[in-house]
Amino acid sequence: MNLNPAELLNPIFNALDALIENDGVYLYLVFVWLALLAIGWIFSGGLRKRLKGNPVTVIPAIIFTMQPPIQSPSPIIGIEVEQTWNGDDETMD
């Protein structure tokens, strides 16, 4: 028994060669029209019409991250503020 792939598939190749030789033009026309119909169906939304419902899957998750401790800003010391009373140039004592 010969298990060579070329020898095993030789009858299939011969049948396809004969089919293309005899009816190749008609096969070509059928494939062209089927391709045009498939392209029209895809452009008209044929693939989206099959997806009914919500196509997006949402997976809720809780994520814990480590953050450095919050550092408070350094206090501001040593600012003197002069205040005037009723528009006078005198400073408050």
PDB file of C-alpha atoms in Angstrom:
ATOM      1  CA  MET A   1       0.000   0.000   0.000  1.00  0.00           C
ATOM      2  CA  ASN A   2       1.458   3.316  -1.085  1.00  0.00           C
ATOM      3  CA  LEU A   3       0.792   6.195   1.382  1.00  0.00           C
ATOM      4  CA  ASN A   4       2.433   8.883  -0.716  1.00  0.00           C
ATOM      5  CA  PRO A   5       0.095  11.957  -0.600  1.00  0.00           C
ATOM      6  CA  ALA A   6       0.598  12.640  -4.308  1.00  0.00           C
ATOM      7  CA  GLU A   7      -0.471   9.084  -5.150  1.00  0.00           C
ATOM      8  CA  LEU A   8      -3.480   9.144  -2.812  1.00  0.00           C
ATOM      9  CA  LEU A   9      -4.819  12.508  -4.022  1.00  0.00           C
ATOM     10  CA  ASN A  10      -4.095  11.869  -7.714  1.00  0.00           C
ATOM     11  CA  PRO A  11      -7.680  10.712  -8.530  1.00  0.00           C
ATOM     12  CA  ILE A  12      -9.117  13.823  -6.868  1.00  0.00           C
ATOM     13  CA  PHE A  13      -6.760  16.099  -8.808  1.00  0.00           C
ATOM     14  CA  ASN A  14      -7.678  14.350 -12.059  1.00  0.00           C
ATOM     15  CA  ALA A  15     -11.416  14.802 -11.358  1.00  0.00           C
ATOM     16  CA  LEU A  16     -10.942  18.501 -10.553  1.00  0.00           C
ATOM     17  CA  ASP A  17      -8.863  18.993 -13.703  1.00  0.00           C
ATOM     18  CA  ALA A  18     -11.610  17.380 -15.806  1.00  0.00           C
ATOM     19  CA  LEU A  19     -14.312  19.480 -14.109  1.00  0.00           C
ATOM     20  CA  ILE A  20     -12.409  22.729 -14.699  1.00  0.00           C
ATOM     21  CA  GLU A  21     -11.615  21.731 -18.283  1.00  0.00           C
ATOM     22  CA  ASN A  22     -15.251  20.965 -19.124  1.00  0.00           C
ATOM     23  CA  ASP A  23     -17.184  23.481 -17.009  1.00  0.00           C
ATOM     24  CA  GLY A  24     -14.583  26.036 -15.907  1.00  0.00           C
ATOM     25  CA  VAL A  25     -16.377  29.041 -17.402  1.00  0.00           C
ATOM     26  CA  TYR A  26     -19.617  28.228 -15.601  1.00  0.00           C
ATOM     27  CA  LEU A  27     -17.804  27.627 -12.303  1.00  0.00           C
ATOM     28  CA  TYR A  28     -16.081  30.988 -12.688  1.00  0.00           C
ATOM     29  CA  LEU A  29     -19.388  32.785 -13.290  1.00  0.00           C
ATOM     30  CA  VAL A  30     -21.007  31.107 -10.283  1.00  0.00           C
ATOM     31  CA  PHE A  31     -18.110  32.035  -7.985  1.00  0.00           C
ATOM     32  CA  VAL A  32     -18.088  35.659  -9.211  1.00  0.00           C
ATOM     33  CA  TRP A  33     -21.836  36.077  -8.580  1.00  0.00           C
ATOM     34  CA  LEU A  34     -21.576  34.425  -5.158  1.00  0.00           C
ATOM     35  CA  ALA A  35     -18.672  36.719  -4.249  1.00  0.00           C
ATOM     36  CA  LEU A  36     -20.677  39.803  -5.294  1.00  0.00           C
ATOM     37  CA  LEU A  37     -23.658  38.647  -3.245  1.00  0.00           C
ATOM     38  CA  ALA A  38     -21.428  37.989  -0.226  1.00  0.00           C
ATOM     39  CA  ILE A  39     -19.808  41.436  -0.493  1.00  0.00           C
ATOM     40  CA  GLY A  40     -23.228  43.106  -0.770  1.00  0.00           C
ATOM     41  CA  TRP A  41     -24.505  41.153   2.229  1.00  0.00           C
ATOM     42  CA  ILE A  42     -21.479  42.197   4.320  1.00  0.00           C
ATOM     43  CA  PHE A  43     -21.788  45.888   3.332  1.00  0.00           C
ATOM     44  CA  SER A  44     -25.501  45.880   4.164  1.00  0.00           C
ATOM     45  CA  GLY A  45     -24.670  44.860   7.731  1.00  0.00           C
ATOM     46  CA  GLY A  46     -25.202  41.130   7.442  1.00  0.00           C
ATOM     47  CA  LEU A  47     -22.544  40.363  10.007  1.00  0.00           C
ATOM     48  CA  ARG A  48     -23.882  42.884  12.541  1.00  0.00           C
ATOM     49  CA  LYS A  49     -27.486  41.692  12.229  1.00  0.00           C
ATOM     50  CA  ARG A  50     -26.422  38.303  13.540  1.00  0.00           C
ATOM     51  CA  LEU A  51     -25.096  39.804  16.779  1.00  0.00           C
ATOM     52  CA  LYS A  52     -28.294  40.416  18.719  1.00  0.00           C
ATOM     53  CA  GLY A  53     -28.099  41.933  22.166  1.00  0.00           C
ATOM     54  CA  ASN A  54     -25.117  43.625  23.706  1.00  0.00           C
ATOM     55  CA  PRO A  55     -21.949  42.617  21.841  1.00  0.00           C
ATOM     56  CA  VAL A  56     -19.723  44.038  24.587  1.00  0.00           C
ATOM     57  CA  THR A  57     -18.933  41.897  27.602  1.00  0.00           C
ATOM     58  CA  VAL A  58     -18.368  43.865  30.794  1.00  0.00           C
ATOM     59  CA  ILE A  59     -16.561  42.167  33.646  1.00  0.00           C
ATOM     60  CA  PRO A  60     -16.766  44.124  36.896  1.00  0.00           C
ATOM     61  CA  ALA A  61     -13.585  44.119  38.925  1.00  0.00           C
ATOM     62  CA  ILE A  62     -12.187  45.757  42.030  1.00  0.00           C
ATOM     63  CA  ILE A  63      -8.538  46.759  41.764  1.00  0.00           C
ATOM     64  CA  PHE A  64      -6.461  47.518  44.837  1.00  0.00           C
ATOM     65  CA  THR A  65      -3.323  49.557  44.343  1.00  0.00           C
ATOM     66  CA  MET A  66      -0.666  50.605  46.797  1.00  0.00           C
ATOM     67  CA  GLN A  67      -0.207  54.377  47.061  1.00  0.00           C
ATOM     68  CA  PRO A  68       2.471  56.195  49.016  1.00  0.00           C
ATOM     69  CA  PRO A  69       1.187  57.961  52.152  1.00  0.00           C
ATOM     70  CA  ILE A  70      -0.110  61.450  51.553  1.00  0.00           C
ATOM     71  CA  GLN A  71       2.349  64.036  52.844  1.00  0.00           C
ATOM     72  CA  SER A  72       0.914  67.249  54.158  1.00  0.00           C
ATOM     73  CA  PRO A  73       2.549  70.414  52.860  1.00  0.00           C
ATOM     74  CA  SER A  74       5.021  72.122  55.150  1.00  0.00           C
ATOM     75  CA  PRO A  75       3.430  74.926  57.198  1.00  0.00           C
ATOM     76  CA  ILE A  76       4.069  78.493  56.145  1.00  0.00           C
ATOM     77  CA  ILE A  77       5.654  80.410  59.010  1.00  0.00           C
ATOM     78  CA  GLY A  78       6.886  83.957  59.241  1.00  0.00           C
ATOM     79  CA  ILE A  79       4.506  85.894  57.032  1.00  0.00           C
ATOM     80  CA  GLU A  80       3.482  89.206  58.491  1.00  0.00           C
ATOM     81  CA  VAL A  81       0.287  90.745  57.242  1.00  0.00           C
ATOM     82  CA  GLU A  82      -0.383  94.435  57.664  1.00  0.00           C
ATOM     83  CA  GLN A  83      -4.023  95.337  58.022  1.00  0.00           C
ATOM     84  CA  THR A  84      -5.507  98.783  57.655  1.00  0.00           C
ATOM     85  CA  TRP A  85      -8.619  99.846  59.521  1.00  0.00           C
ATOM     86  CA  ASN A  86     -11.306 101.654  57.498  1.00  0.00           C
ATOM     87  CA  GLY A  87      -8.904 102.692  54.796  1.00  0.00           C
ATOM     88  CA  ASP A  88      -6.547 104.419  57.270  1.00  0.00           C
ATOM     89  CA  ASP A  89      -2.838 104.048  56.923  1.00  0.00           C
ATOM     90  CA  GLU A  90      -2.557 103.093  60.588  1.00  0.00           C
ATOM     91  CA  THR A  91      -1.747  99.511  61.425  1.00  0.00           C
ATOM     92  CA  MET A  92      -3.640  97.495  63.978  1.00  0.00           C
ATOM     93  CA  ASP A  93      -1.908  97.007  67.299  1.00  0.00           C
TER      94      ASP A  93
END
